[in-house]
DNA sequence: TGATCTCCATAGGAAGAGCCTATCGGTGAG
DNA sequence: CTCACCGATAGGCTCTTCCTATGGAGATCA
């Protein structure tokens, strides 16, 4: 049984006429006759009664017709659905990102992507860099924005460096500025009241490591919040916090930004995906837009 | 798009392995690869991500899979339905029945069936219920009309109760009526001249069992004949006989019917077929007509 | 009745598709 | 490094599908 045979069969059933059916499907009449005969031979039953000038379906033909139509419709649907995915009129992207990027970089990007491909569903997973890497490897995510370097035991992931962001100290505008001359050294954080993120934030480990490199353990006034909570605590005067400059820039006028002196602290954000399989079309497109609009190449 | 390509596609989706899928569909691995690639080319999208040792469906593949399955199932259904029609046009039914039913119930039914399906050959096996059960089990019959209950050691047969028929006593119209007041008790058969069927007739065992339950052995004037012979002997005045009422009703005016008093004697006729295999289409159709025209539901 | 028309079936040859075996190339394990 | 595995590629054979040309049976009309 071939799709073409079913197409011819339906054409004859509708035209009730071999020659006109052949024209309708753009094939010569003998070819169509031959295919109908082949179909009849395979099924073991005549499909048409070929009374002269009055071609009609046999009972076997009647039984076949609705199924043939449905099969052809399904084939058409299949082509169409795949085409929708290819043309990005449908599909989805499962994107992971760290909380700071979710508020900083993503809104504009996702807005642009959605404007261009409104049919693609965007599923965002907000989480720590470690978790995101694990989910990528499991195939639960298509793409993730993670902090480099990746954990040593990372599975096969490809990464593209996306941007480096400076970390800055934020403090309440109502409090006296920390540090000196509008900048602050890591060493100045010793004994300073720090508001610290919960475990799992890469920022936490980065800050802790920097302090320890200077030979001291930082002091936490409050710890455990998400990004918004931390900024809120700082705003309320509970302490200061080390956050990405991109987050600080959006934090409003009631927060003061103080750059870190010396090399300061930076972290590298990369776009990661599994290296063994190509991401779906929609994810590749998002990746492309992300790299194209890369805010600061590094 | 070809059916074969969809078959291959589903095989790979299920095996997650090209080589094994090729074995499953009995084709060489290159042929299968080639067809998958052709399908991918036609649809304009990869269907599988061919990560080493981990073949998975892409989103396009995921979209196609359910449709491919449905198309293949529809094609199978189409073949099957046409085949059913063919077998009603040229099939056969091997039907077994007890002699009494062959003369009573079957003629009209078979006539109706033949009118509706003139191409179906009807092969009738007339025999005792025991023999019929054995032949059903051997696969020598498609359907049989048998007397319940089935022998204890019956193989796996499905039965549907069809009708219950009373047994009556027939005697020659020229002889004085047996019994009293137009009816007769089993006990009255003691010493009466009975014309008895040959071994194998269920009626024989039924009658014998009834007499023994009353504490006597019946007396046979003649024994060993088929239904027609028995009726002939009764007609000739050789004795009386216990027969199904349906047979007696058709026996003509020269035979007198006398009902059995008290609960009387009844037997249950059922339609039986093997329960492990579906009967052929034509047999199912006969079964359907039989149940639809069931004379007396019970 | 015979000529003609219509329309499906048949014949024969060219182009193409599918399948095969043999082989390549990349990856992961020992 | 070598080997095993596994999907991709190459080349050749065969079968299918298509075409054009033609056959042949039933209807129509003179």
XYZ file of C-alpha atoms (C1' of nucleotides) in Angstrom:
656
model
C 0.000 0.000 0.000
C 1.385 3.366 -0.994
C 0.247 6.871 -0.233
C 0.098 7.526 -3.926
C -2.228 4.614 -4.471
C -4.531 5.964 -1.793
C -4.404 9.398 -3.388
C -5.350 7.910 -6.739
C -8.038 5.825 -5.130
C -9.646 8.822 -3.459
C -9.414 10.773 -6.697
C -11.249 8.075 -8.619
C -13.817 7.713 -5.854
C -14.504 11.416 -6.075
C -14.431 11.792 -9.834
C -16.167 8.464 -10.491
C -14.105 8.534 -13.636
C -10.601 7.201 -14.253
C -9.565 9.616 -16.946
C -10.721 12.713 -15.093
C -9.227 11.432 -11.844
C -5.923 10.996 -13.639
C -6.050 14.612 -14.719
C -6.899 15.710 -11.221
C -3.813 14.063 -9.759
C -1.611 14.960 -12.727
C -0.740 11.519 -13.892
C -1.486 9.617 -17.047
C -4.582 7.506 -17.068
C -2.736 4.203 -17.538
C -0.494 4.934 -14.559
C -3.490 5.614 -12.410
C -5.272 2.502 -13.643
C -2.223 0.443 -12.939
C -1.862 1.734 -9.412
C -5.508 1.158 -8.622
C -5.167 -2.360 -9.923
C -2.056 -2.906 -7.824
C -3.922 -1.716 -4.758
C -6.823 -3.999 -5.548
C -4.455 -6.900 -6.010
C -2.742 -6.249 -2.706
C -6.000 -5.962 -0.793
C -7.478 -8.930 -2.592
C -10.682 -7.166 -3.542
C -11.983 -4.926 -6.279
C -12.458 -1.369 -5.118
C -14.498 -0.103 -8.033
C -17.152 -1.648 -10.171
C -16.188 -0.505 -13.612
C -19.569 -0.413 -15.235
C -19.193 1.620 -18.334
C -19.812 5.284 -17.684
C -20.758 4.563 -14.123
C -17.769 3.867 -11.933
C -18.881 3.128 -8.397
C -17.251 1.943 -5.217
C -17.656 -1.660 -4.217
C -18.322 -2.439 -0.567
C -14.599 -2.930 -0.103
C -14.046 0.467 -1.670
C -16.621 1.989 0.652
C -14.805 0.471 3.594
C -11.466 1.774 2.426
C -12.479 5.306 1.506
C -12.813 6.876 4.964
C -9.588 5.260 6.123
C -7.764 6.382 3.017
C -8.944 9.931 3.552
C -7.880 9.850 7.169
C -4.475 8.426 6.358
C -3.864 11.106 3.755
C -5.064 13.791 6.157
C -2.769 12.488 8.863
C 0.167 12.524 6.497
C -0.652 16.095 5.637
C -0.909 16.994 9.306
C 2.455 15.372 9.966
C 4.116 17.414 7.260
C 2.442 20.522 8.548
C 3.369 20.014 12.181
C 6.992 19.346 11.414
C 6.988 22.421 9.221
C 5.621 24.475 12.091
C 8.498 23.373 14.257
C 11.024 24.092 11.562
C 9.654 27.511 10.880
C 9.527 28.305 14.596
C 5.809 28.848 14.511
C 5.611 26.332 17.298
C 7.942 24.543 19.650
C 9.456 25.344 22.989
C 12.694 26.247 24.607
C 13.564 25.045 28.056
C 16.009 27.608 29.315
C 17.810 27.611 32.617
C 19.374 30.688 34.171
C 20.750 31.906 37.443
C 18.486 34.217 39.405
C 20.605 37.272 38.756
C 20.426 36.720 35.003
C 16.731 36.133 35.135
C 16.224 39.660 36.346
C 19.144 41.220 34.532
C 19.664 39.943 31.048
C 16.705 37.781 30.196
C 13.623 39.961 30.218
C 14.636 42.014 27.197
C 16.000 39.029 25.349
C 12.965 36.870 25.936
C 10.752 39.736 24.963
C 12.613 40.088 21.683
C 12.484 36.354 21.074
C 8.801 36.169 21.840
C 8.071 39.083 19.527
C 9.855 37.334 16.729
C 8.528 33.820 17.429
C 5.258 34.186 19.286
C 4.372 30.521 18.805
C 7.331 29.208 20.757
C 6.718 28.493 24.403
C 9.433 29.660 26.749
C 9.974 27.523 29.820
C 12.332 29.149 32.258
C 14.063 27.277 35.022
C 15.581 29.517 37.650
C 18.264 27.890 39.748
C 21.839 27.684 40.859
C 24.502 27.052 38.267
C 25.170 23.562 39.607
C 21.579 22.497 39.371
C 21.290 23.856 35.871
C 24.287 21.879 34.697
C 22.761 18.729 36.080
C 19.455 19.392 34.387
C 21.137 20.090 31.084
C 22.909 16.765 31.263
C 19.651 14.979 32.084
C 18.076 16.518 29.022
C 15.604 18.481 31.128
C 16.875 21.744 29.687
C 17.820 22.781 26.177
C 20.012 25.714 27.120
C 21.302 27.253 30.303
C 23.074 30.411 31.330
C 25.643 29.275 33.836
C 28.613 30.644 35.676
C 32.069 29.534 34.597
C 34.039 27.552 35.435
C 31.789 24.520 35.387
C 32.088 21.945 38.155
C 34.963 19.548 37.540
C 32.753 16.521 37.114
C 30.614 18.148 34.436
C 29.193 15.943 31.765
C 29.730 16.667 28.112
C 28.545 20.240 27.730
C 29.506 22.869 25.218
C 29.832 26.381 26.540
C 30.207 29.739 24.880
C 31.395 32.645 26.974
C 28.740 35.261 26.944
C 29.801 38.078 29.208
C 31.860 38.929 32.213
C 30.202 40.927 34.869
C 31.751 42.848 37.681
C 30.517 42.364 41.169
C 29.843 45.493 43.137
C 28.865 46.260 46.678
C 25.404 47.667 47.245
C 24.329 49.476 50.351
C 21.340 51.503 51.449
C 21.405 55.075 50.165
C 20.403 56.166 53.668
C 23.508 54.686 55.269
C 27.020 56.117 55.050
C 28.876 54.755 52.022
C 31.196 51.824 52.758
C 34.888 51.864 51.861
C 36.792 54.980 50.892
C 36.671 57.380 47.959
C 33.704 55.684 46.366
C 35.406 52.334 46.138
C 35.972 49.450 48.484
C 38.541 46.682 48.825
C 37.753 43.095 49.596
C 39.707 43.491 52.816
C 37.275 46.218 53.859
C 34.551 43.617 54.019
C 36.132 42.098 57.102
C 33.758 42.658 59.939
C 31.326 44.515 57.667
C 27.641 43.524 58.022
C 27.011 41.344 54.963
C 23.628 40.230 53.678
C 24.285 36.856 52.078
C 22.404 34.685 49.596
C 21.227 31.216 50.344
C 23.340 28.166 49.632
C 23.365 27.290 45.966
C 24.008 30.820 44.737
C 27.273 30.911 42.934
C 27.682 34.475 44.214
C 27.871 33.149 47.745
C 30.776 30.873 47.025
C 32.523 33.509 44.960
C 32.312 36.107 47.726
C 33.314 33.663 50.433
C 36.310 32.515 48.409
C 37.418 36.094 47.839
C 37.236 36.873 51.555
C 39.122 33.754 52.495
C 41.796 34.617 49.965
C 42.282 37.802 51.961
C 42.534 35.751 55.120
C 39.261 36.344 56.918
C 35.764 34.953 57.300
C 33.016 37.447 56.453
C 30.288 38.344 58.912
C 26.663 37.726 57.907
C 23.850 39.833 59.310
C 21.229 37.922 57.428
C 21.725 35.010 55.128
C 19.560 32.711 53.116
C 17.491 34.941 50.862
C 16.967 35.048 47.156
C 18.165 37.997 45.121
C 15.159 40.222 45.756
C 15.162 39.518 49.473
C 18.831 40.327 49.754
C 18.337 43.657 48.000
C 15.398 44.374 50.275
C 17.465 43.689 53.389
C 20.186 45.967 52.129
C 17.637 48.650 51.338
C 16.364 48.337 54.913
C 19.831 49.015 56.209
C 20.538 45.515 57.545
C 23.888 45.423 55.804
C 25.675 45.493 52.503
C 25.846 42.846 49.784
C 28.030 41.816 46.895
C 25.931 41.510 43.737
C 26.451 41.556 39.982
C 26.704 45.081 38.627
C 23.894 44.340 36.233
C 21.579 43.624 39.135
C 22.782 46.662 41.047
C 22.117 48.890 38.057
C 18.468 47.906 38.096
C 18.067 48.123 41.833
C 16.827 51.700 42.019
C 18.045 54.915 43.544
C 17.618 53.896 47.126
C 20.633 51.592 46.763
C 24.172 52.865 46.468
C 26.655 51.068 44.222
C 30.257 50.906 45.270
C 32.830 49.429 42.961
C 35.350 46.968 44.298
C 38.881 48.320 44.131
C 41.785 46.426 42.620
C 40.934 43.739 40.095
C 37.670 43.560 41.935
C 35.496 40.520 41.553
C 34.182 39.286 38.284
C 32.363 36.259 37.107
C 31.979 34.814 33.666
C 28.564 33.891 32.363
C 28.384 31.300 29.591
C 25.714 29.726 27.494
C 25.782 25.945 27.828
C 24.130 23.064 26.074
C 24.744 19.366 25.666
C 27.553 18.699 23.262
C 26.291 15.286 22.162
C 22.961 16.370 20.733
C 21.929 19.417 18.788
C 19.416 21.552 20.649
C 15.996 21.853 19.025
C 15.484 24.418 16.358
C 13.830 26.946 18.665
C 16.640 26.640 21.206
C 19.236 27.167 18.502
C 17.416 30.293 17.452
C 17.364 31.617 20.998
C 21.046 30.810 21.299
C 21.727 32.686 18.105
C 19.859 35.763 19.308
C 21.614 35.592 22.634
C 25.042 35.553 21.043
C 24.082 38.247 18.594
C 22.861 40.600 21.272
C 25.678 39.613 23.548
C 25.797 42.648 25.823
C 29.537 42.815 26.492
C 31.576 40.230 24.617
C 34.037 39.963 27.448
C 6.499 9.970 2.463
C 6.108 6.207 2.297
C 4.528 3.733 4.643
C 7.800 1.896 4.795
C 9.606 5.000 5.939
C 7.092 5.466 8.716
C 7.497 1.831 9.714
C 11.241 2.271 9.870
C 10.861 5.513 11.744
C 8.668 3.958 14.409
C 11.046 1.007 14.678
C 14.003 3.287 15.338
C 11.978 5.376 17.773
C 11.167 2.227 19.699
C 14.549 0.535 19.521
C 16.525 3.768 19.926
C 19.084 1.972 17.828
C 19.430 1.876 14.050
C 21.018 -1.534 13.732
C 18.535 -3.248 16.012
C 15.628 -1.449 14.408
C 16.833 -2.711 11.038
C 16.762 -6.252 12.348
C 13.306 -5.737 13.761
C 11.893 -4.705 10.395
C 13.999 -7.220 8.458
C 15.996 -4.848 6.357
C 19.662 -4.029 6.185
C 20.890 -1.204 8.347
C 22.000 0.992 5.413
C 18.590 0.691 3.784
C 16.920 1.759 6.972
C 19.342 4.638 7.477
C 18.766 5.744 3.941
C 15.005 5.738 4.289
C 15.119 7.664 7.549
C 17.353 10.210 5.905
C 15.011 10.452 2.947
C 12.114 11.057 5.298
C 14.073 13.682 7.169
C 14.996 15.355 3.907
C 11.398 15.398 2.730
C 10.101 16.819 6.000
C 12.967 19.260 6.241
C 13.883 18.380 9.782
C 15.964 15.848 11.635
C 13.850 13.260 13.369
C 16.541 11.715 15.541
C 19.503 13.120 17.349
C 22.172 10.573 16.653
C 24.281 10.937 19.755
C 26.501 7.930 20.007
C 24.788 5.156 21.909
C 21.844 7.380 22.689
C 19.500 7.818 19.765
C 16.647 10.080 20.750
C 13.754 11.759 18.994
C 14.057 15.420 18.189
C 11.051 17.624 18.733
C 10.100 17.055 15.117
C 10.380 13.328 15.708
C 8.190 13.615 18.765
C 5.609 15.451 16.714
C 5.680 12.834 13.983
C 5.625 9.694 16.106
C 1.964 9.623 17.158
C 0.824 10.442 13.639
C 3.066 7.792 12.154
C 1.667 5.209 14.524
C -1.859 6.217 13.693
C -1.259 6.135 9.969
C 0.224 2.662 10.185
C -2.621 1.478 12.382
C -5.145 2.881 9.923
C -3.455 1.108 7.051
C -3.613 -2.107 9.009
C -7.270 -1.536 9.770
C -7.962 -0.891 6.116
C -6.362 -4.166 5.078
C -8.250 -5.957 7.789
C -11.640 -4.495 6.969
C -11.354 -5.238 3.303
C -10.306 -8.738 4.179
C -13.406 -9.143 6.299
C -15.600 -8.161 3.403
C -13.756 -10.501 1.090
C -14.241 -13.400 3.428
C -17.962 -12.711 3.577
C -18.068 -12.894 -0.159
C -16.066 -16.026 -0.667
C -15.630 -17.629 2.704
C -17.140 -20.729 4.220
C -18.703 -21.729 7.470
C -18.350 -25.194 8.883
C -21.351 -25.619 11.103
C -22.188 -28.563 13.269
C -25.665 -29.304 14.589
C -27.628 -32.079 16.179
C -30.030 -33.859 13.852
C -33.085 -32.411 15.504
C -31.833 -28.880 14.962
C -30.878 -29.623 11.404
C -34.492 -30.227 10.589
C -35.972 -27.775 13.051
C -34.091 -24.530 13.289
C -31.501 -24.510 10.590
C -33.300 -24.560 7.262
C -34.805 -21.089 7.615
C -31.672 -19.649 9.130
C -29.359 -21.043 6.492
C -31.704 -19.844 3.813
C -31.582 -16.316 5.229
C -27.810 -16.455 5.526
C -27.373 -17.719 2.019
C -29.618 -15.004 0.650
C -27.526 -12.369 2.317
C -24.123 -13.923 1.579
C -24.519 -16.074 -1.478
C -20.775 -16.516 -1.925
C -20.254 -18.224 1.402
C -20.205 -21.987 1.284
C -22.121 -23.661 4.063
C -20.705 -26.974 5.254
C -23.037 -28.727 7.632
C -21.956 -31.546 9.905
C -24.827 -33.423 11.421
C -23.945 -35.379 14.513
C -24.336 -35.975 18.196
C -23.464 -33.231 20.594
C -20.406 -35.137 21.840
C -18.977 -35.594 18.399
C -19.579 -31.970 17.548
C -17.714 -30.791 20.615
C -14.778 -32.964 19.677
C -14.726 -31.645 16.139
C -14.933 -28.049 17.332
C -11.917 -28.610 19.511
C -10.010 -30.180 16.635
C -10.718 -27.126 14.548
C -12.802 -29.149 12.113
C -15.817 -26.956 12.773
C -16.219 -23.205 13.163
C -19.499 -23.274 15.048
C -21.748 -25.910 16.474
C -25.218 -26.100 17.948
C -24.828 -28.376 20.920
C -26.800 -29.532 23.900
C -25.873 -28.209 27.322
C -24.322 -29.119 29.599
C -21.137 -29.936 27.754
C -19.234 -33.089 28.679
C -17.087 -32.577 31.753
C -13.812 -33.034 29.903
C -14.669 -30.428 27.270
C -11.881 -28.389 25.840
C -11.961 -24.613 25.946
C -15.213 -23.721 24.236
C -17.365 -20.638 24.546
C -21.073 -21.226 24.563
C -24.092 -18.960 24.321
C -27.443 -20.341 25.370
C -29.738 -20.216 22.419
C -33.007 -21.809 23.360
C -34.624 -24.363 25.631
C -36.847 -26.924 24.051
C -39.358 -29.219 25.673
C -39.306 -32.892 24.890
C -42.623 -34.486 24.045
C -43.808 -37.971 23.393
C -44.908 -38.785 19.863
C -47.081 -41.705 18.948
C -48.933 -42.886 15.871
C -52.254 -41.104 15.372
C -53.758 -44.518 14.632
C -52.866 -45.909 18.062
C -54.609 -45.067 21.326
C -53.007 -42.084 23.037
C -50.483 -42.943 25.731
C -50.806 -41.602 29.268
C -53.929 -40.002 30.667
C -55.866 -36.785 29.952
C -53.628 -35.801 27.077
C -50.480 -35.878 29.097
C -48.027 -38.492 30.214
C -45.633 -38.870 33.130
C -42.138 -40.234 32.894
C -43.224 -43.104 35.097
C -45.831 -44.045 32.497
C -43.006 -44.895 30.150
C -42.145 -47.947 32.251
C -42.864 -50.937 30.080
C -44.096 -48.758 27.234
C -42.804 -49.666 23.753
C -40.129 -47.064 23.050
C -38.462 -46.378 19.730
C -34.969 -45.216 20.613
C -32.281 -43.352 18.728
C -28.869 -44.765 18.072
C -25.988 -44.255 20.447
C -24.555 -40.798 20.216
C -27.875 -38.974 20.270
C -28.024 -36.766 23.289
C -31.776 -37.454 23.375
C -31.030 -41.083 24.094
C -29.018 -40.351 27.193
C -31.455 -37.719 28.353
C -34.404 -40.083 28.131
C -32.534 -42.975 29.728
C -31.402 -40.770 32.603
C -34.973 -39.572 33.210
C -36.308 -43.136 33.342
C -33.566 -44.267 35.673
C -34.291 -41.332 37.944
C -37.811 -42.780 38.237
C -36.327 -46.154 39.099
C -36.843 -48.219 35.960
C -35.137 -49.225 32.736
C -37.149 -48.383 29.623
C -38.129 -50.990 27.102
C -36.991 -50.516 23.490
C -38.994 -51.949 20.624
C -36.536 -50.724 18.049
C -33.329 -48.815 18.617
C -30.548 -47.433 16.542
C -32.138 -45.166 13.986
C -31.649 -41.569 13.065
C -34.353 -38.991 13.679
C -36.301 -39.655 10.492
C -36.192 -43.396 10.967
C -37.417 -43.115 14.530
C -40.363 -40.976 13.450
C -41.095 -43.463 10.697
C -41.145 -46.384 13.147
C -43.465 -44.461 15.444
C -45.696 -43.622 12.505
C -45.835 -47.333 11.688
C -47.063 -48.092 15.189
C -43.908 -49.787 16.436
C -43.931 -47.676 19.573
C -43.659 -44.190 20.978
C -40.653 -41.899 21.163
C -39.407 -38.931 23.123
C -38.393 -36.133 20.741
C -37.909 -32.369 20.828
C -41.171 -30.487 20.493
C -39.784 -28.602 17.539
C -39.299 -31.866 15.673
C -42.688 -33.138 16.684
C -44.352 -29.979 15.436
C -43.036 -30.616 11.969
C -43.774 -34.292 11.949
C -47.159 -34.102 10.301
C -50.704 -35.020 11.291
C -50.172 -38.758 11.405
C -48.170 -38.343 14.606
C -49.755 -37.411 17.926
C -47.911 -35.165 20.358
C -48.339 -35.795 24.059
C -46.788 -33.391 26.546
C -44.823 -34.766 29.455
C -46.528 -34.013 32.777
C -44.773 -32.448 35.721
C -41.677 -30.360 34.904
C -41.387 -32.587 31.889
C -38.100 -32.901 30.076
C -36.231 -30.014 28.567
C -32.885 -29.550 27.024
C -30.837 -26.439 26.440
C -29.358 -25.760 23.045
C -26.318 -23.535 22.853
C -24.092 -22.137 20.192
C -20.465 -23.126 20.779
C -17.135 -22.167 19.306
C -13.525 -22.399 20.360
C -12.707 -19.798 22.923
C -9.023 -19.615 22.045
C -9.409 -18.409 18.479
C -11.910 -16.048 16.899
C -14.081 -17.789 14.350
C -13.650 -16.615 10.768
C -15.630 -13.615 9.646
C -18.297 -15.589 7.857
C -18.818 -17.758 10.919
C -19.146 -14.701 13.122
C -21.739 -13.348 10.766
C -23.737 -16.573 10.936
C -23.423 -16.516 14.705
C -24.684 -12.954 14.756
C -27.713 -13.830 12.655
C -28.392 -16.861 14.787
C -28.414 -14.847 17.996
C -30.432 -12.085 16.421
C -33.138 -14.442 15.218
C -32.923 -16.488 18.376
C -36.300 -18.211 18.341
C -37.054 -18.385 22.069
C -34.502 -16.635 24.260
C -34.905 -19.206 26.990
C -25.695 -2.309 -39.339
C -21.584 -0.047 -39.391
C -18.774 4.148 -38.238
C -17.316 6.670 -34.514
C -16.604 8.138 -29.921
C -15.542 7.349 -25.226
C -12.996 5.325 -21.806
C -10.573 1.836 -19.322
C -6.986 -1.872 -20.051
C -2.640 -3.459 -21.949
C 2.230 -3.253 -23.900
C 6.858 -1.847 -23.941
C 10.587 0.905 -22.765
C 13.013 4.643 -19.961
C 13.858 6.714 -15.483
C 14.058 6.238 -10.718
C 13.757 4.206 -6.120
C 14.844 0.683 -2.869
C 17.738 -2.826 -1.270
C 21.827 -5.272 -1.009
C 27.035 -5.956 0.230
C 31.224 -3.827 1.230
C 33.486 -0.219 3.409
C 34.403 4.112 5.817
C 34.844 7.042 9.941
C 34.177 8.442 14.494
C 33.710 7.089 19.406
C 34.389 4.705 23.556
C 36.412 0.696 26.198
C 40.226 -2.211 27.457
C 46.979 2.086 20.879
C 43.901 -1.304 19.309
C 39.590 -3.178 18.930
C 34.598 -3.273 18.780
C 30.630 -0.923 17.796
C 27.539 1.665 15.020
C 25.786 4.796 11.839
C 26.985 6.836 7.145
C 28.467 6.270 2.420
C 29.391 3.947 -2.194
C 28.295 1.172 -6.066
C 25.585 -2.071 -8.417
C 21.408 -4.754 -9.177
C 16.511 -5.273 -9.496
C 11.939 -3.947 -9.292
C 8.643 -0.227 -9.645
C 6.547 3.662 -11.676
C 5.972 6.402 -15.174
C 5.281 7.626 -19.897
C 3.358 7.027 -24.943
C 1.042 4.229 -28.062
C -2.449 1.077 -28.799
C -6.134 -2.313 -27.956
C -10.958 -3.355 -27.237
C -15.621 -3.064 -25.456
C -19.848 -0.533 -24.947
C -22.678 3.518 -26.339
C -24.420 6.692 -30.031
C -25.944 8.099 -34.353
C -26.652 7.924 -39.256
